[in-house]
Amino acid sequence: MRDDRIRVVVADDDPVVREALADLIDSHPDLALVGLAVNHEQAVRAAVEHRPRVVVMDVHMPKGDAPSSVRAIREQVPGARVVALSAHGDRETVLNMLAVGATGYLVKGTPAEEILEAITRAARDQFSMAGELVADCTEPLRRADRASWRFEELVGGRLEESYLELLGQAPCGVLIVGARGRIESANAHARHMFGYSSAELRDKRLRDLVPDRYRTAAEQLIGRLFTAPSAMTGRRRDGTEFPAQFSGGHLQGRRPRCVVFVADLSQLRAAESRFRQVIESSPEAMVIVDAAGRIQTANRRTEALFGYDRDQLIGRAVEALLPDQPLTISLRDWADASEEPMGHSMELVGRRSDAKQFPADVSISPLRTEDGLLTVLTIRDITEVQRAQFVLERSLELLEVTDRDRQALLSHLVHAQEAERGRIAADIHDDTIQVITAASLRLQQLRRRLRDPDEQRIMEKLDETLKLSLSRLRQLIFDLRPSSLEHGCLAAALRGLLEQIRTETGVEYRLEDRIAAKPPPETMALIYRTAQEALMNVRKHARAKTVHVQLLGLDEGCLVRIVDDGQGYNPLEVESRPGHLGLSLIQERAQIAGGWCRIESAPGAGTTVEFWVPLGETPGHGPLPFGPADTSGFPDSLGPSGSLEPSDSLGSLDVVPDSSEAPDLRDGPDLPDAPDVSKESDASALLDRPEGDTQP
């Protein structure tokens, strides 16, 4: 063996691909194959033992994960470089590998020449990756750069304008005073209060709006950082005066200005009259109690509820109506002047004039007046409410039992469906893709030995056919088991689906992710499949140019809104056609999950699909078979309960050149038996129906 050849270790769990790569490397005069491995732990051990320059590693192998293996190789063999080889080309997997130090990332089906070139480039510390993968990984950076240049404009100039607009909508008079002490603008309340137009108020001074005796006090409001409310008198345009309260402060902005707030106190008298009318016309019994606990005011409803005349109640202790109760209405509860008093409510027992008692809901609220702090009691007879509450509680208990049964059924159906999807994806990944990859490598080796141009053209067409088969199989794996769901990222999975639709149909999309909480696995799968159902209808039937997808956190759940600008349709007409379930399946999925769905559409007006599902854990099952993006995450690693189990401990770490020693990952244990769901045939048929088959 020449000492100057590049030492290479190949790690792939599929024996056919592993042997094809080994033969490819052996055929190159500048490369030397020094070791083989069938899982991640053996890959690290082979790298430490043989000290290669390059490790060609399959990302999805058992007994470990690719990022951890790359870290271990880089730490223990600093001179080694890792070239990742995978059937997946999703953004999350590529970025994870690059973040831990991989020197290249190739997708299975890459021509043999490019694989050999990537190995030699890695030996020279040069990076290798397909152009489409680079574009996909850098797209978020380009979007962020396009959005960042507008940040300063949005935050800087418009903030002050928004604040001035907010002041203009204040429920009192607002005057903006410039540095020279002259009024620059006034809101509608101030103009109405003083009787001036905007043009007439402009350039006036604040002292022009008060009588001469208050001019000094008015001038003191200008230029101060903050002033306490001051009672003065305002003067209208016609010369009449009115009691008013003035307060002012400094308005921060690009130039120094002051803001003055003016409240017309004459309106308080009218407010007091309205307050008495509200008390008297209230449908509930209301009494006002002073600090000593004696009734000052009582309305007509109090007379009817307790059987007393109003004259009998005035001046009487409130204990006559609410006897022997822990009722605290003293000012001691609200004695702290630094805090605004807050009301509260409690359930007590009321007593009528005939000594009969009844359950009462009592709301206790403070009332600040010129004479001090009073207490307002609102009393309501809740006898019928308590009876209805008892019936409601019994009904809720029955509903909770039914809801738990429904959630358990949903959890099992979703779990069984996703497990079967994962099993099919695993079979494609572990068998079909590996064999086609090996066949492609063999074919390329044979093509290099042919000299006849016609035979080389035939081989080239056959090679292109194999590449197309690999591409479609990888897309099928993504459809069955999106890798972003394995990483727990619902938005990324939907983005991949939208990218696929954009590539196939040209429909542009916008995706907004505003979910703060991470959904449980079953809920995440249900949301993705339901959204996928709606998006497949957009792709097949909408003839849309754009689609907008929003993920919103709402009421401890997830609201998904899908809006397209397509041709729309008449829901009543289309859904009634024989043999077409239409979008009603999406509604049924949301209802089974304990949520709701709303669909709006009209011819020529596009379609809006909204559905909401709760984010609470569904009982009855462990997590779905979503885990790290390696072979151990496929259903073959599921235990008898359907949950993920840790990988077996590593036995021998010797290099395995013989394919017979490689473990067969295609036969895993069976999933647990499904319960009898014969009575839930609608739910079973709903969750087992293939996506994209619900044409309207």
XYZ file of C-alpha atoms in Angstrom:
696
model
C 0.000 0.000 0.000
C 1.344 3.443 -0.938
C 1.802 5.691 2.079
C 0.539 8.769 0.218
C -2.945 7.365 -0.537
C -5.975 8.846 1.292
C -7.124 6.490 4.052
C -10.929 6.079 4.058
C -13.422 4.406 6.448
C -16.931 3.606 5.132
C -19.857 3.415 7.602
C -23.267 2.315 6.290
C -25.765 -0.103 7.828
C -26.948 -1.419 4.450
C -24.605 -4.198 3.215
C -25.328 -3.576 -0.487
C -24.472 0.151 -0.322
C -21.504 -0.510 1.955
C -19.934 -3.036 -0.430
C -20.591 -0.814 -3.464
C -18.848 2.122 -1.763
C -15.964 -0.157 -0.768
C -15.488 -1.340 -4.361
C -15.710 2.249 -5.615
C -12.960 3.400 -3.243
C -10.769 0.366 -4.004
C -10.992 1.172 -7.709
C -9.513 4.649 -7.205
C -5.686 4.720 -7.326
C -5.381 7.576 -4.779
C -7.748 6.115 -2.151
C -7.224 3.288 0.334
C -10.129 1.589 2.147
C -8.930 0.880 5.723
C -12.163 -0.011 7.558
C -15.894 -0.707 7.410
C -18.634 -0.108 10.006
C -22.330 -0.935 10.255
C -23.482 1.511 12.961
C -22.481 4.754 14.652
C -20.531 3.183 17.509
C -18.501 1.029 15.133
C -17.846 4.110 12.969
C -16.259 5.938 15.920
C -14.250 2.843 16.943
C -13.010 2.293 13.360
C -11.941 5.939 13.087
C -9.971 5.730 16.360
C -8.339 2.410 15.391
C -7.403 3.141 11.759
C -6.849 6.943 11.941
C -8.338 7.645 8.474
C -8.198 10.958 6.692
C -11.849 10.739 5.575
C -14.905 8.935 7.040
C -17.843 8.435 4.643
C -20.814 8.057 7.029
C -24.479 7.242 6.492
C -26.521 9.659 8.644
C -29.271 7.193 9.550
C -27.703 4.170 11.290
C -28.505 2.315 14.527
C -26.771 2.594 17.911
C -26.311 6.311 18.125
C -26.917 9.436 16.109
C -24.877 11.189 13.420
C -24.170 14.504 15.239
C -22.757 12.686 18.277
C -20.630 10.432 16.071
C -19.178 13.409 14.171
C -18.309 15.149 17.445
C -16.622 12.020 18.803
C -14.577 11.499 15.625
C -13.466 15.132 15.505
C -12.446 15.045 19.185
C -10.637 11.690 19.166
C -9.173 11.862 15.637
C -8.550 15.583 14.955
C -7.101 14.913 11.519
C -10.179 13.017 10.279
C -12.856 14.642 8.121
C -16.451 13.386 7.838
C -18.477 13.313 4.610
C -22.179 12.640 5.360
C -24.145 10.386 2.994
C -27.919 10.195 3.447
C -31.177 9.440 1.692
C -32.587 12.613 3.285
C -31.848 16.140 2.098
C -34.029 18.154 4.480
C -32.778 21.432 5.912
C -32.815 20.340 9.596
C -30.675 17.252 9.038
C -28.164 19.112 6.818
C -27.789 22.013 9.259
C -27.381 19.646 12.217
C -24.532 17.849 10.461
C -22.799 21.051 9.386
C -23.117 22.505 12.890
C -21.111 19.643 14.419
C -18.315 19.843 11.824
C -19.142 17.656 8.812
C -16.927 18.550 5.823
C -19.471 17.551 3.198
C -23.082 16.392 2.743
C -24.132 14.156 -0.169
C -27.528 12.689 -0.975
C -27.654 9.022 -1.955
C -27.920 8.835 -5.707
C -25.063 11.311 -6.222
C -22.853 10.215 -9.170
C -19.831 8.083 -8.238
C -17.434 10.698 -9.612
C -18.878 13.301 -7.245
C -18.537 10.933 -4.270
C -14.863 10.333 -5.116
C -14.313 14.051 -5.633
C -15.960 14.852 -2.279
C -13.586 12.423 -0.532
C -10.513 13.987 -2.111
C -11.801 17.496 -1.380
C -12.455 16.585 2.261
C -8.870 15.339 2.537
C -7.817 18.865 1.477
C -10.239 20.477 4.017
C -12.546 21.601 1.211
C -16.327 21.511 1.590
C -18.701 19.611 -0.749
C -22.491 19.895 -1.030
C -25.065 20.020 -3.825
C -26.158 23.468 -4.952
C -29.860 22.892 -4.205
C -29.028 21.946 -0.601
C -26.965 25.118 -0.175
C -29.836 27.250 -1.519
C -32.346 25.583 0.794
C -30.140 26.024 3.887
C -29.402 29.705 3.219
C -32.985 30.734 2.393
C -33.810 31.749 6.051
C -30.742 34.041 6.039
C -31.900 35.764 2.867
C -35.389 36.292 4.274
C -33.962 37.737 7.498
C -31.700 40.126 5.556
C -34.620 41.414 3.491
C -36.657 42.110 6.630
C -33.931 43.686 8.803
C -33.388 46.869 6.758
C -36.944 48.047 7.536
C -36.629 47.661 11.303
C -35.104 51.067 11.968
C -37.727 52.802 9.847
C -40.619 51.059 11.593
C -39.314 51.638 15.115
C -37.867 55.124 14.722
C -40.108 57.563 12.905
C -43.506 55.911 13.316
C -43.319 55.338 17.084
C -43.732 59.033 17.878
C -46.576 59.345 15.367
C -48.380 56.388 16.933
C -48.023 57.908 20.399
C -49.440 61.247 19.254
C -52.325 59.439 17.576
C -53.001 57.568 20.818
C -53.041 60.845 22.788
C -55.497 62.248 20.276
C -57.961 59.458 21.149
C -57.765 60.039 24.921
C -61.168 60.446 26.688
C -60.136 63.884 28.017
C -58.806 67.101 26.499
C -55.186 66.813 25.271
C -53.043 69.804 24.291
C -49.561 69.433 22.743
C -47.408 72.471 23.643
C -44.189 73.257 21.795
C -40.842 74.502 23.113
C -41.953 78.157 22.820
C -44.969 77.514 25.037
C -47.487 77.681 22.202
C -50.124 75.041 21.429
C -49.269 72.913 18.377
C -52.258 70.551 18.310
C -55.374 69.620 20.297
C -57.637 66.595 20.204
C -61.384 66.674 19.587
C -62.245 66.694 23.316
C -60.112 69.798 23.912
C -61.582 71.632 20.905
C -65.133 70.854 22.023
C -64.341 71.737 25.640
C -62.975 75.217 24.875
C -65.083 75.943 21.772
C -62.161 76.614 19.420
C -61.258 75.092 16.064
C -57.844 73.537 15.431
C -56.644 76.618 13.560
C -57.830 78.943 16.331
C -56.077 76.950 19.076
C -52.790 76.737 17.173
C -50.181 79.217 18.472
C -52.258 80.100 21.558
C -50.680 79.771 24.994
C -52.130 77.710 27.804
C -52.690 80.890 29.850
C -55.107 82.068 27.155
C -57.463 79.181 28.077
C -57.817 80.051 31.795
C -58.970 83.171 33.674
C -56.343 85.723 34.662
C -56.179 84.416 38.248
C -54.941 81.024 37.043
C -52.373 82.183 34.470
C -49.390 81.653 36.784
C -50.518 78.143 37.678
C -51.025 77.368 33.993
C -47.509 78.523 33.100
C -46.053 76.251 35.795
C -47.445 73.188 34.001
C -45.269 73.859 30.958
C -41.790 72.307 30.853
C -42.097 70.121 33.924
C -41.351 66.423 33.771
C -44.571 65.568 35.570
C -47.215 67.479 37.546
C -49.960 66.268 39.850
C -53.555 67.129 38.829
C -54.435 70.699 39.686
C -57.987 72.030 40.053
C -58.432 75.260 38.134
C -61.040 76.925 35.960
C -61.136 76.791 32.168
C -62.414 79.601 29.959
C -64.269 78.868 26.761
C -64.164 80.899 23.536
C -67.443 82.602 24.453
C -66.004 83.693 27.832
C -67.940 81.241 30.019
C -65.994 79.348 32.674
C -66.160 75.755 33.860
C -64.437 73.784 36.653
C -61.536 71.774 35.248
C -58.577 69.683 36.293
C -55.217 70.289 34.599
C -52.139 68.028 34.617
C -49.064 68.034 32.429
C -45.864 66.237 31.582
C -42.878 66.119 29.266
C -43.408 64.416 25.883
C -40.279 62.573 24.801
C -39.503 62.578 21.097
C -37.250 64.005 18.428
C -37.842 67.545 19.763
C -38.896 68.818 23.214
C -42.646 69.176 23.711
C -45.128 69.049 26.586
C -48.530 67.441 26.912
C -51.357 68.929 29.018
C -54.427 66.905 30.022
C -57.676 68.766 30.777
C -60.758 67.192 32.418
C -64.083 69.033 32.590
C -65.259 68.594 36.215
C -68.706 69.926 35.436
C -69.440 66.573 33.857
C -69.081 64.904 37.249
C -72.484 66.203 38.331
C -74.125 64.569 35.357
C -72.134 61.397 36.046
C -73.384 61.342 39.639
C -76.961 61.573 38.439
C -76.384 58.762 35.957
C -74.806 56.668 38.706
C -77.930 57.007 40.861
C -80.063 55.984 37.882
C -77.881 52.908 37.334
C -78.260 51.924 41.004
C -82.019 52.357 40.917
C -82.580 50.535 37.610
C -80.261 47.617 38.384
C -81.927 44.171 38.159
C -79.948 43.120 41.244
C -80.316 44.301 44.818
C -77.774 47.044 45.528
C -76.994 48.816 48.817
C -74.313 51.383 49.677
C -72.734 51.036 53.113
C -70.589 53.544 54.987
C -67.415 52.874 56.995
C -69.474 52.000 60.104
C -71.318 49.262 58.215
C -74.670 51.100 58.022
C -76.830 51.245 54.911
C -76.862 54.663 53.201
C -78.721 53.795 49.980
C -80.861 50.882 48.797
C -82.646 50.383 45.452
C -86.098 49.014 44.695
C -84.786 45.528 43.933
C -83.429 45.340 47.514
C -86.936 46.047 48.842
C -88.404 43.253 46.714
C -85.689 40.711 47.560
C -85.604 41.183 51.341
C -89.182 42.337 52.003
C -88.235 45.625 53.684
C -89.292 49.160 52.873
C -86.469 51.461 51.894
C -87.084 53.679 54.913
C -86.635 50.649 57.175
C -83.196 49.926 55.671
C -81.613 53.399 55.674
C -79.322 53.727 58.710
C -79.675 50.069 59.637
C -76.671 47.745 60.031
C -76.046 45.568 56.984
C -76.016 42.500 59.277
C -79.823 42.691 59.174
C -79.675 41.467 55.570
C -76.559 39.280 55.792
C -76.423 38.025 59.381
C -73.609 36.057 61.026
C -71.399 36.219 57.915
C -67.629 36.807 57.584
C -68.401 40.019 55.679
C -65.635 42.631 55.876
C -66.747 46.014 54.570
C -64.714 48.248 56.842
C -62.331 50.806 55.392
C -59.546 48.856 57.054
C -59.556 46.553 54.017
C -58.765 49.508 51.759
C -56.782 51.677 54.136
C -53.578 51.539 52.061
C -53.766 54.773 50.058
C -50.840 53.721 47.831
C -52.946 51.027 46.161
C -56.190 51.412 44.270
C -58.879 49.389 46.120
C -60.185 46.357 44.264
C -63.547 44.671 44.657
C -64.310 41.008 45.260
C -67.265 38.656 45.609
C -68.322 35.839 47.926
C -71.212 33.452 48.482
C -73.136 34.226 51.692
C -76.587 33.594 53.164
C -79.247 36.307 53.024
C -82.196 36.672 55.410
C -85.548 38.186 54.473
C -87.870 40.103 56.714
C -89.839 36.866 57.427
C -86.590 35.219 58.674
C -86.378 32.903 55.652
C -82.838 32.390 54.348
C -81.495 31.932 50.825
C -78.062 31.508 49.192
C -76.747 34.824 47.889
C -73.867 35.943 45.691
C -72.527 39.219 47.101
C -70.193 41.481 45.104
C -68.285 43.966 47.281
C -66.865 47.026 45.511
C -65.227 50.210 46.868
C -66.636 53.617 45.929
C -64.399 56.662 46.356
C -66.353 59.865 47.084
C -65.640 63.338 48.442
C -66.992 62.137 51.790
C -64.654 59.176 51.903
C -64.585 55.576 50.773
C -67.943 53.767 50.735
C -68.835 50.166 49.921
C -71.297 48.992 47.252
C -72.916 45.587 47.820
C -74.609 43.847 44.880
C -76.742 40.945 46.144
C -78.229 38.221 43.951
C -80.393 35.238 44.923
C -78.621 32.159 43.516
C -81.040 29.427 44.649
C -81.892 28.417 41.082
C -78.272 28.841 40.006
C -77.087 26.311 42.590
C -79.727 23.829 41.472
C -78.680 24.241 37.849
C -75.029 23.981 38.864
C -75.661 20.602 40.507
C -77.311 19.288 37.325
C -74.505 20.755 35.227
C -71.792 19.137 37.341
C -73.390 15.727 36.902
C -73.627 16.312 33.154
C -69.987 17.428 33.032
C -68.906 14.243 34.782
C -70.578 12.195 32.062
C -69.031 14.399 29.367
C -65.572 14.009 30.906
C -65.877 10.222 30.830
C -66.981 10.374 27.196
C -64.179 12.816 26.360
C -61.535 10.563 27.927
C -62.806 7.603 25.899
C -62.741 9.713 22.726
C -59.242 11.002 23.454
C -57.991 7.467 24.131
C -59.464 6.289 20.813
C -57.953 9.247 18.973
C -54.552 8.629 20.545
C -54.570 4.971 19.526
C -55.771 5.683 15.969
C -53.224 8.444 15.401
C -50.487 6.345 16.958
C -51.344 3.302 14.846
C -51.539 5.343 11.646
C -48.212 7.134 12.171
C -46.531 3.907 13.255
C -47.629 2.225 10.010
C -46.406 5.221 7.979
C -43.084 5.007 9.791
C -42.837 1.250 9.150
C -43.429 1.754 5.412
C -40.897 4.591 5.297
C -38.362 2.442 7.134
C -38.840 -0.426 4.689
C -38.270 1.930 1.746
C -35.199 3.481 3.392
C -33.619 0.227 4.591
C -34.295 -1.845 1.496
C -35.402 -0.193 -1.734
C -33.278 2.996 -1.602
C -30.189 1.070 -0.529
C -30.498 -1.473 -3.341
C -31.113 1.208 -5.993
C -28.159 3.221 -4.650
C -25.915 0.172 -4.913
C -27.222 -0.563 -8.388
C -26.478 3.033 -9.429
C -22.919 2.776 -8.139
C -22.386 -0.540 -9.949
C -23.853 0.908 -13.129
C -21.524 3.897 -13.022
C -18.521 1.618 -12.539
C -19.625 -0.402 -15.572
C -20.163 2.754 -17.657
C -16.567 3.850 -17.117
C -15.344 0.565 -18.638
C -17.455 0.861 -21.798
C -15.913 2.310 -24.919
C -18.800 2.097 -27.367
C -20.599 5.523 -27.451
C -24.021 3.920 -28.044
C -23.589 1.656 -25.051
C -22.441 4.616 -22.938
C -25.572 6.598 -23.935
C -27.819 3.691 -22.975
C -26.014 3.423 -19.640
C -26.377 7.163 -19.088
C -30.152 7.007 -19.677
C -30.414 4.039 -17.338
C -28.426 5.967 -14.705
C -30.799 8.946 -15.036
C -33.777 6.605 -14.568
C -32.251 5.233 -11.347
C -31.625 8.767 -10.066
C -35.247 9.690 -10.766
C -36.370 6.579 -8.858
C -34.216 7.575 -5.866
C -35.591 11.113 -5.920
C -39.196 9.931 -5.957
C -38.538 7.393 -3.198
C -36.968 10.094 -1.005
C -40.036 12.273 -1.588
C -42.260 9.332 -0.658
C -40.330 8.918 2.610
C -40.861 12.616 3.356
C -44.605 12.322 2.633
C -44.930 9.267 4.859
C -42.703 10.482 7.669
C -41.544 14.148 7.490
C -38.148 14.420 9.124
C -39.106 17.776 10.689
C -41.749 16.000 12.795
C -38.979 13.728 14.055
C -37.259 16.858 15.377
C -40.528 18.077 16.921
C -40.883 21.010 14.497
C -44.397 21.300 13.067
C -43.681 24.538 11.175
C -40.654 23.067 9.421
C -42.682 20.033 8.304
C -45.393 22.281 6.858
C -42.741 24.459 5.186
C -41.342 21.368 3.462
C -44.832 20.447 2.233
C -45.417 23.996 0.966
C -42.035 23.981 -0.794
C -43.036 20.769 -2.552
C -46.349 22.319 -3.687
C -44.533 25.451 -4.884
C -42.052 23.336 -6.878
C -44.792 21.242 -8.492
C -47.447 23.929 -9.141
C -45.773 27.346 -8.744
C -48.133 28.333 -5.885
C -46.316 30.866 -3.667
C -46.796 30.588 0.090
C -46.385 32.473 3.365
C -46.053 30.568 6.657
C -46.428 32.171 10.104
C -45.545 30.184 13.241
C -46.839 31.795 16.437
C -47.170 28.734 18.690
C -45.260 29.196 21.933
C -45.967 25.734 23.400
C -44.702 22.547 21.740
C -47.642 20.251 20.850
C -47.600 16.607 22.035
C -46.550 14.114 19.335
C -50.091 12.813 18.658
C -51.471 16.350 18.376
C -48.562 17.450 16.157
C -49.193 14.539 13.788
C -52.937 15.247 13.714
C -52.376 18.954 12.942
C -49.880 18.127 10.172
C -52.107 15.508 8.520
C -55.180 17.763 8.688
C -53.272 20.726 7.215
C -51.793 18.398 4.584
C -55.348 17.363 3.612
C -56.353 21.011 3.079
C -53.155 21.883 1.173
C -53.581 18.916 -1.152
C -56.986 20.357 -2.106
C -55.283 23.688 -2.831
C -52.732 21.941 -5.054
C -55.273 19.834 -6.959
C -58.372 22.003 -7.277
C -57.925 25.637 -6.178
C -55.880 26.978 -9.133
C -54.445 29.450 -6.631
C -51.443 31.738 -7.011
C -50.714 32.153 -3.290
C -51.594 30.379 -0.037
C -51.167 31.792 3.482
C -50.744 29.359 6.415
C -50.849 30.535 10.041
C -50.124 28.535 13.232
C -51.519 30.462 16.194
C -51.633 29.668 19.909
C -55.226 30.218 21.105
C -57.049 29.114 24.290
C -54.477 26.430 25.218
C -54.709 25.006 21.726
C -53.470 25.483 18.172
C -55.457 27.400 15.557
C -54.458 26.653 11.964
C -55.672 29.049 9.268
C -55.132 28.216 5.561
C -56.207 30.898 3.071
C -55.811 30.645 -0.717
C -56.710 33.050 -3.513
C -57.969 30.362 -5.850
C -61.186 29.939 -7.772
C -63.217 28.924 -4.692
C -66.360 26.811 -4.790
C -69.889 26.467 -3.408
C -69.524 24.224 -0.302
C -73.190 23.174 -0.200
C -73.226 22.238 -3.876
C -69.889 20.394 -3.945
C -70.201 18.528 -0.645
C -73.586 17.117 -1.682
C -72.196 15.349 -4.760
C -72.320 11.537 -4.472
C -68.909 9.961 -3.850
C -67.172 13.195 -2.743
C -66.423 13.623 0.946
C -64.752 16.972 0.271
C -63.410 19.026 3.141
C -65.896 17.479 5.594
C -63.151 14.985 6.528
C -61.053 17.872 7.858
C -63.993 18.950 10.033
C -64.437 15.444 11.400
C -60.717 15.140 12.240
C -60.796 18.362 14.249
C -63.980 17.307 16.071
C -62.516 13.906 16.982
C -59.539 15.736 18.512
C -61.901 17.819 20.669
C -61.679 20.918 18.489
C -63.622 22.600 15.695
C -63.311 23.505 12.049
C -64.670 26.330 9.880
C -64.599 26.424 6.068
C -65.545 29.488 4.037
C -65.535 29.652 0.252
C -67.389 31.164 -2.662
C -66.865 30.962 -6.431
C -64.072 33.343 -7.402
C -63.342 34.355 -3.776
C -60.818 31.727 -2.688
C -61.142 29.367 0.283
C -60.417 29.760 4.004
C -59.969 26.677 6.198
C -59.626 27.169 9.952
C -59.397 24.412 12.532
C -58.524 24.415 16.221
C -57.391 21.480 18.357
C -56.385 21.473 22.036
C -52.692 20.988 22.860
C -53.269 18.870 25.975
C -51.725 15.395 26.229
C -53.998 12.645 24.926
C -54.227 9.669 27.306
C -53.743 6.040 26.501
C -50.391 5.868 24.655
C -46.773 6.765 24.885
C -45.130 9.095 22.367
C -45.430 8.568 18.638
C -42.486 6.929 16.832
C -40.850 10.301 16.204
C -37.327 10.671 17.507
C -33.824 11.461 16.276
C -33.397 11.134 12.554
C -31.735 7.722 12.455
C -32.864 4.161 11.797
C -33.483 3.544 15.475
C -36.264 6.130 15.295
C -38.268 3.964 12.857
C -40.971 1.629 14.161
C -38.423 -1.229 14.319
C -37.204 0.269 17.602
C -40.677 0.418 19.151
C -41.217 -1.676 22.244
C -44.370 -3.696 22.949
C -46.121 -0.579 24.316
C -45.475 1.443 21.205
C -42.976 3.804 22.882
C -39.336 4.366 22.025
C -36.783 2.190 23.800
C -33.049 2.917 24.165
C -30.699 1.182 21.737
C -29.012 -2.047 22.745
C -25.536 -1.784 24.198
C -22.677 -2.268 21.721
C -21.116 -5.676 21.558
C -18.082 -6.127 19.287
C -16.722 -2.964 17.692
C -14.516 -4.777 15.173
C -14.738 -3.746 11.539
C -17.252 -5.930 9.725
C -16.174 -6.514 6.128
C -18.650 -9.375 5.667
C -22.211 -8.266 4.929
C -23.572 -11.355 6.716
C -22.552 -9.827 10.048
C -24.516 -6.605 9.472
C -27.707 -6.453 11.513
C -30.997 -6.699 9.638
C -33.030 -3.646 10.625
C -36.043 -4.377 8.475
C -37.921 -6.783 10.754
C -39.073 -5.133 13.984
C -41.535 -6.275 16.640
C -45.227 -5.958 15.873
C -47.167 -3.026 17.210
C -49.635 -3.656 20.053
C -52.989 -5.025 19.009
C -55.516 -2.341 18.157
C -58.694 -2.169 20.276
C -62.087 -2.997 18.868
C -63.170 0.188 17.133
C -66.078 -1.271 15.200
C -68.368 1.316 16.796
C -66.035 4.104 15.717
C -65.822 3.229 12.032
C -66.140 6.856 10.988
C -63.088 7.896 13.027
C -61.055 4.912 11.820
C -61.886 5.564 8.187
C -61.108 9.232 8.646
C -57.617 8.707 10.048
C -56.682 5.908 7.638
C -57.689 7.829 4.501
C -54.694 8.862 2.310
C -53.864 12.570 2.129
C -54.808 14.602 -0.914
C -57.839 12.393 -1.693
C -60.556 14.756 -0.437
C -61.288 16.660 -3.597
C -64.214 19.074 -3.266
